Every structure is written in structure tokens, then in C-alpha cells.
Amino acid sequence: MIKKLLEISFKKGEMHSPLYLQLESEIIQLICNGQLKPGQMLPSSRELAQSLQLNRKTVVATYEELNLQGWVESRPRSGIYVSSKLPDTSANIKKTKNKNTARPLHPGFPLKYHSASLQNDAIDRSRKSFDESPVKYQIDDGFPDPRLAPMEALAREYRRFGKGRFSNKYLMYGPEHGSLRLRMELVSFLNRTRGMQVSEKEILITKGTQMALYLSSQLLVQPGDTVMVPEPGYIDANRTFAFAGANLIYIPVDKDGMDIDVIEKHCKKKVPKIIYVIPHHHRPTTVTLNAERRMRLLNLADKYHFALIEDDYDFDYHYASTPLFPLASIDTGGHIIYVGSFCKSIAPGIRIGFMVAPQTVIDRAAALRRLIDRQGEQLIEEALAELFHTGDIIRHIKKSYKTYLERLDTTCDLLQKNLGQFLTFDRPQGGLAIWARYKGEISARKVAQEALQTGLKISDGTNYFFHHKTNQPDNFVRIGYCSLNPQEMESAIGLWKQALTRST
């Protein structure tokens, strides 16, 4: 009976581990699910080897390992038995008899869901990520071209700091605030390019902007607190605040940014804990918050004492004029948590971001960060600091700025020439994407589905509007123009035109 069980469960060669470990795992599974009971005799090594067509030494090694671990016991002049000290789990046989042996999809314990949408959205994203349709081109949400990233220089410095006299220092634990050298370089960079007056004590290095948003929400938001967010807006920021327990108030966005009149009306009724704002190249619409609204927003922060989280994710790419200095550069009341990253100026996979705030906030954020992520990766932070010091990052930004400006012009021309009858858009003043609207009754979702059949992946118009669960606009699309070169973009827009022609 026992030999038969093992013959059924043990399938030689299905795993890459040694055979004795495979056999060991199967015997442990049979013990745990109750098919082998405490005190039950096991076949001799010779019998089991013959039954499973294994070398006897393999079975001997398995029994020795099981004995050392306490799963079996050897009785002199008697044989090998399942350890009598183990609990009897034979009651589990009925549960596992007809059960698939694959790992379960759902946990055997209750999960706390702050929002049902978190679970559903994760599933939806997973399905989209692993869509089986072949993709030739993707017009993304507004990402840089990783082919332009200074990866050779970054890899060179990474290797240099990872060996020799640096290795002991940078391969051990470092400060949870992030590399001191990188923070010092950021002080110089931010003060010079953004008109800020900060010190290294006011900077926390994070893994992208999203970590900074999460830390901020966990420090500030209590369940039931009000957080104001733009509409249309950035879905992952909204989810982060909702996960912390916030009640979201959606503030409309027009051509001049968030509507400050609406914010002021809400403040008179209930003061928010946070207002989340993207004043420079608002996501998704790309509009810029004008000077008058910036001043009014800061005045409201002074009056009502709420926090402003300023997300400045792609400051460096502004084409209509020099970039507007962030709100943080004129904040004298300590109201602003300024977050940004190099994911847009270098590559999305380079997860280096930063959070700038009063020192007390930074210290508390660093302590919280320590609980979830002991520290950042020192080597990559030191390598990036070196590229700031040598000027490589500045040269890369200048070079990519020129390239992306050319791609913006090319993409606008291609869109107007090929898709002008289907959509309308304004040339953005900056940022890495174009905000467009389909004409008539064209559905972004239907176009995206049709485009996928041609080999093009493009936005389906979801994840922009959130205020009204029903009757959400279905005719907007955000067009990233940087990650494809002109030839690739021309081909992609050709496929897009095919999809539009089929779906209308």
C-alpha cells in the first residue's frame, strides 16, 4: 500500500532537484496530509528502490535525511517507521484526496481588504499584463526610452563601488535615509534646477515616487480623513490614499490645473488632511497649474494647515518655456511634501526617487521605511551619485530633452495627418505624453481591443476618471511619445489607424 502511494505521488525527473530530495519531499507530503500515519512502517530501502526504479543509495540517502529531520525513526532489527512523535493528521485525507496538488490560489486565512477594488484591479492588471495577443508596438502612458539611458556609465560605477576598497562599506547596511552622497548631490541639483533651498537632512531616498506617496499617506492619514485629489487623476495615488483609509474628494481639472475655487469651498466645510497635486504636467491631462492658482493654493494651506503633496514626476521635460519652479520652492510654511524620481528621466526600472519635506517628517518617514524596506540599494545610489558628480546625468537629460522634443513634433504631425479625423488634441507644453480625445461616439476601450488584434497595445481609456463609478468618459487616451523612435511611431500609428477604421 505504501509503495503504491509513493509510486503514484513520486514522478522521477519532474523537478530539477536531486532525486533523493524529490523523494524526501513526497514522503513528507504523504505524512503531512495523513496518508502515512505516525508509527507506520515504511518499505525497506531495497524494496522502495526496486518499486520506484531508483538506485538504492538514493533511497538510503532519503531515509537518512528524513531521520535527521525527525520525520522518521529507525528501529534496530525492525526497520524504518514514520516518527511516533508526530501528530496524526489522517483526518486531512478527505480534504486532500481529490484536491489538485498545485499551490492554492486563495489563502487559508482571512485577508483585510481596505477596498474591494484593490483586489479586482490587481486581477485586471494581471490579466492585461499577460495578454496572449502578440504585440508589435506599444504606445505607453508616457515613459522614457530606456535605450537612451546612460546604462554603460551607471553599470561601470556600480561595478566600481561593488569591489575593491568600497565593497565592505557599500555591501553592508547603510542609512535608511539613503546614501548621504546622493542626498548631497540632490541638494545641489534641486537647489540649482528647481530654485529650492533644502539640505540633505530634508531628503529621503525612496524606490520611486510611489514609495514616497505610500510613506506620506501612512504618516498623515487616519481612517476617515479627507484627501483631495484631481479628477481626472493618477489612479495609483488615489489607491494609496484610499488604502490608508482616506475619504477622497475629487477636484476637477481644467486647462489651468486643479480648480482652486472648488478646493476652497470644500475647505470651508471640512479641512482636508492632504491635497495631492501635480502642478507641472498634470497626469493624465499634461496641463500646468497657473501662477495665480499656485499662490491661492499655498495661501489656503497657510490658512487651513493641511499638507500639500506635490508630485513632480517629469519636471525636466518642459518645452514651451523654462520649467516652472515647483510649489516647494516658494513654500515658507513647511506645508509641502515634494516627491519625484528619476524613473522618467532615466528609465522606469531605475527605482530611485526622493521625498523632500521638513526634517521631522523625513526622519519619521525614514523610520517607517525601515520597517518595510530596511534601506535602499546603496550600490545603485552611490553609482547614481557619481553620475551626478561627473555631470553624466545632466548631459543625459539635455540629450534626451532634445530627442523627446523632436519625437513630440513628429508624433503630433503623424497624429494630425493620419488620425485627425478620429481624435483631437492640443500639443502639450511639456511632459512625456499627449492627452487626446476621440471624436463622436468612438470608444477608447473598443479601439484598444481592436488595436490589440493588429499587434498594437494602447490605452483603453480607463483609470483616468474615478468620481462617478457609472457614466465615466470612455473617449480619452493618453499617448506616450518618447519610448518609440519616429519609424516605430509611424508604424504604430499605422496600426492604430487600421484599428480605428475597423471599429468605427
Short mmCIF file of N, CA, C and O in Angstrom, two decimals, residues 130-186:
data_model
loop_
_atom_site.label_atom_id
_atom_site.label_comp_id
_atom_site.label_asym_id
_atom_site.label_seq_id
_atom_site.Cartn_x
_atom_site.Cartn_y
_atom_site.Cartn_z
N PHE A 130 -0.53 39.85 -18.99
CA PHE A 130 -0.18 38.57 -19.59
C PHE A 130 -1.11 38.24 -20.77
O PHE A 130 -1.39 37.09 -21.03
N ASP A 131 -1.59 39.29 -21.44
CA ASP A 131 -2.44 39.05 -22.59
C ASP A 131 -1.67 38.24 -23.62
O ASP A 131 -0.51 38.51 -23.93
N GLU A 132 -2.32 37.25 -24.17
CA GLU A 132 -1.64 36.33 -25.08
C GLU A 132 -1.50 36.88 -26.49
O GLU A 132 -0.79 36.30 -27.32
N SER A 133 -2.20 37.96 -26.80
CA SER A 133 -2.11 38.51 -28.14
C SER A 133 -0.70 39.05 -28.39
O SER A 133 -0.15 39.77 -27.56
N PRO A 134 -0.10 38.74 -29.54
CA PRO A 134 1.25 39.24 -29.82
C PRO A 134 1.25 40.75 -30.02
O PRO A 134 0.33 41.30 -30.65
N VAL A 135 2.22 41.42 -29.45
CA VAL A 135 2.30 42.88 -29.53
C VAL A 135 3.55 43.28 -30.30
O VAL A 135 4.67 42.89 -29.95
N LYS A 136 3.36 44.04 -31.37
CA LYS A 136 4.49 44.56 -32.14
C LYS A 136 4.97 45.89 -31.56
O LYS A 136 6.17 46.14 -31.45
N TYR A 137 4.01 46.73 -31.20
CA TYR A 137 4.34 48.05 -30.66
C TYR A 137 3.41 48.36 -29.49
O TYR A 137 2.29 47.87 -29.41
N GLN A 138 3.92 49.21 -28.59
CA GLN A 138 3.10 49.70 -27.50
C GLN A 138 3.24 51.21 -27.40
O GLN A 138 4.36 51.73 -27.29
N ILE A 139 2.13 51.89 -27.47
CA ILE A 139 2.10 53.33 -27.18
C ILE A 139 1.74 53.44 -25.71
O ILE A 139 0.59 53.21 -25.32
N ASP A 140 2.72 53.75 -24.88
CA ASP A 140 2.53 53.66 -23.44
C ASP A 140 1.95 54.93 -22.86
O ASP A 140 1.53 55.84 -23.58
N ASP A 141 1.96 55.00 -21.53
CA ASP A 141 1.34 56.09 -20.79
C ASP A 141 2.23 57.32 -20.67
O ASP A 141 1.82 58.35 -20.15
N GLY A 142 3.46 57.21 -21.16
CA GLY A 142 4.38 58.34 -21.06
C GLY A 142 5.67 57.97 -20.35
O GLY A 142 5.99 58.52 -19.30
N PHE A 143 6.40 57.02 -20.94
CA PHE A 143 7.66 56.56 -20.36
C PHE A 143 8.83 56.99 -21.23
O PHE A 143 8.68 57.19 -22.44
N PRO A 144 10.00 57.12 -20.64
CA PRO A 144 11.19 57.44 -21.44
C PRO A 144 11.61 56.23 -22.27
O PRO A 144 11.10 55.13 -22.09
N ASP A 145 12.53 56.46 -23.17
CA ASP A 145 13.08 55.38 -23.97
C ASP A 145 14.29 54.81 -23.22
O ASP A 145 15.32 55.47 -23.12
N PRO A 146 14.19 53.59 -22.68
CA PRO A 146 15.31 53.04 -21.90
C PRO A 146 16.56 52.83 -22.73
O PRO A 146 17.66 52.72 -22.18
N ARG A 147 16.42 52.83 -24.06
CA ARG A 147 17.59 52.67 -24.93
C ARG A 147 18.50 53.88 -24.88
O ARG A 147 19.67 53.81 -25.27
N LEU A 148 17.96 55.01 -24.41
CA LEU A 148 18.76 56.23 -24.31
C LEU A 148 19.44 56.38 -22.95
O LEU A 148 20.28 57.26 -22.76
N ALA A 149 19.07 55.54 -22.00
CA ALA A 149 19.57 55.67 -20.64
C ALA A 149 21.09 55.44 -20.59
O ALA A 149 21.61 54.60 -21.33
N PRO A 150 21.78 56.16 -19.73
CA PRO A 150 23.25 56.01 -19.61
C PRO A 150 23.64 54.76 -18.84
O PRO A 150 24.31 54.83 -17.81
N MET A 151 23.21 53.60 -19.34
CA MET A 151 23.38 52.36 -18.58
C MET A 151 24.83 51.91 -18.51
O MET A 151 25.25 51.30 -17.52
N GLU A 152 25.60 52.16 -19.55
CA GLU A 152 27.01 51.76 -19.51
C GLU A 152 27.75 52.50 -18.40
O GLU A 152 28.52 51.90 -17.64
N ALA A 153 27.52 53.80 -18.32
CA ALA A 153 28.17 54.59 -17.27
C ALA A 153 27.69 54.17 -15.89
O ALA A 153 28.48 54.05 -14.94
N LEU A 154 26.37 53.91 -15.77
CA LEU A 154 25.82 53.51 -14.48
C LEU A 154 26.35 52.14 -14.07
O LEU A 154 26.73 51.93 -12.91
N ALA A 155 26.43 51.21 -15.02
CA ALA A 155 26.95 49.88 -14.72
C ALA A 155 28.43 49.94 -14.35
O ALA A 155 28.90 49.21 -13.47
N ARG A 156 29.15 50.82 -15.01
CA ARG A 156 30.58 50.97 -14.72
C ARG A 156 30.79 51.42 -13.28
O ARG A 156 31.62 50.84 -12.55
N GLU A 157 30.04 52.42 -12.87
CA GLU A 157 30.18 52.91 -11.49
C GLU A 157 29.65 51.89 -10.48
O GLU A 157 30.20 51.77 -9.40
N TYR A 158 28.61 51.16 -10.86
CA TYR A 158 28.06 50.13 -9.98
C TYR A 158 29.12 49.07 -9.69
O TYR A 158 29.32 48.66 -8.54
N ARG A 159 29.81 48.64 -10.75
CA ARG A 159 30.88 47.64 -10.57
C ARG A 159 32.02 48.21 -9.74
O ARG A 159 32.58 47.51 -8.89
N ARG A 160 32.34 49.45 -9.98
CA ARG A 160 33.47 50.06 -9.27
C ARG A 160 33.20 50.14 -7.77
O ARG A 160 34.08 49.85 -6.95
N PHE A 161 31.98 50.53 -7.40
CA PHE A 161 31.65 50.65 -5.98
C PHE A 161 31.40 49.30 -5.33
O PHE A 161 31.39 49.19 -4.10
N GLY A 162 31.19 48.27 -6.15
CA GLY A 162 30.91 46.95 -5.60
C GLY A 162 32.13 46.09 -5.38
O GLY A 162 32.00 44.93 -4.95
N LYS A 163 33.31 46.61 -5.66
CA LYS A 163 34.51 45.81 -5.46
C LYS A 163 35.62 46.68 -4.88
O LYS A 163 35.49 47.88 -4.73
N GLY A 164 36.69 46.03 -4.54
CA GLY A 164 37.86 46.75 -4.03
C GLY A 164 37.61 47.39 -2.69
O GLY A 164 36.90 46.86 -1.83
N ARG A 165 38.17 48.56 -2.52
CA ARG A 165 38.13 49.22 -1.21
C ARG A 165 36.73 49.70 -0.84
O ARG A 165 36.47 50.04 0.32
N PHE A 166 35.81 49.75 -1.80
CA PHE A 166 34.46 50.22 -1.50
C PHE A 166 33.53 49.10 -1.01
O PHE A 166 32.50 49.37 -0.41
N SER A 167 33.88 47.85 -1.32
CA SER A 167 32.92 46.76 -1.16
C SER A 167 32.41 46.61 0.28
O SER A 167 31.21 46.44 0.50
N ASN A 168 33.31 46.64 1.26
CA ASN A 168 32.87 46.46 2.64
C ASN A 168 31.88 47.53 3.06
O ASN A 168 30.89 47.25 3.75
N LYS A 169 32.12 48.75 2.63
CA LYS A 169 31.26 49.87 3.03
C LYS A 169 29.88 49.80 2.40
O LYS A 169 28.87 49.98 3.07
N TYR A 170 29.83 49.51 1.10
CA TYR A 170 28.56 49.61 0.38
C TYR A 170 27.81 48.29 0.26
O TYR A 170 26.69 48.27 -0.26
N LEU A 171 28.40 47.21 0.73
CA LEU A 171 27.69 45.93 0.75
C LEU A 171 27.18 45.60 2.15
O LEU A 171 26.61 44.53 2.35
N MET A 172 27.38 46.50 3.08
CA MET A 172 26.82 46.36 4.43
C MET A 172 25.60 47.28 4.56
O MET A 172 25.28 48.03 3.64
N TYR A 173 24.93 47.22 5.70
CA TYR A 173 23.78 48.09 5.92
C TYR A 173 24.22 49.55 5.90
O TYR A 173 25.30 49.92 6.36
N GLY A 174 23.36 50.37 5.36
CA GLY A 174 23.62 51.80 5.31
C GLY A 174 22.47 52.57 5.94
O GLY A 174 21.57 51.98 6.53
N PRO A 175 22.46 53.88 5.80
CA PRO A 175 21.41 54.69 6.42
C PRO A 175 20.07 54.51 5.73
O PRO A 175 20.00 54.43 4.50
N GLU A 176 18.99 54.42 6.52
CA GLU A 176 17.65 54.26 5.93
C GLU A 176 17.22 55.52 5.18
O GLU A 176 16.30 55.46 4.35
N HIS A 177 17.87 56.65 5.43
CA HIS A 177 17.57 57.87 4.68
C HIS A 177 18.08 57.79 3.25
O HIS A 177 17.66 58.58 2.41
N GLY A 178 18.96 56.85 2.98
CA GLY A 178 19.57 56.74 1.66
C GLY A 178 21.00 57.24 1.69
O GLY A 178 21.46 57.85 2.66
N SER A 179 21.70 56.97 0.62
CA SER A 179 23.10 57.37 0.50
C SER A 179 23.29 58.86 0.81
O SER A 179 22.63 59.71 0.21
N LEU A 180 24.18 59.16 1.74
CA LEU A 180 24.45 60.56 2.08
C LEU A 180 25.00 61.29 0.87
O LEU A 180 24.63 62.43 0.60
N ARG A 181 25.85 60.62 0.11
CA ARG A 181 26.45 61.28 -1.06
C ARG A 181 25.38 61.63 -2.10
O ARG A 181 25.41 62.71 -2.69
N LEU A 182 24.44 60.71 -2.32
CA LEU A 182 23.38 61.01 -3.28
C LEU A 182 22.49 62.13 -2.77
O LEU A 182 22.07 63.01 -3.55
N ARG A 183 22.23 62.15 -1.48
CA ARG A 183 21.42 63.24 -0.93
C ARG A 183 22.13 64.58 -1.08
O ARG A 183 21.49 65.60 -1.37
N MET A 184 23.43 64.57 -0.90
CA MET A 184 24.20 65.81 -1.08
C MET A 184 24.17 66.27 -2.54
O MET A 184 24.04 67.46 -2.84
N GLU A 185 24.28 65.32 -3.45
CA GLU A 185 24.22 65.66 -4.88
C GLU A 185 22.82 66.18 -5.23
O GLU A 185 22.68 67.10 -6.05
N LEU A 186 21.78 65.59 -4.63
CA LEU A 186 20.42 66.05 -4.89
C LEU A 186 20.19 67.45 -4.34
O LEU A 186 19.45 68.24 -4.93
#
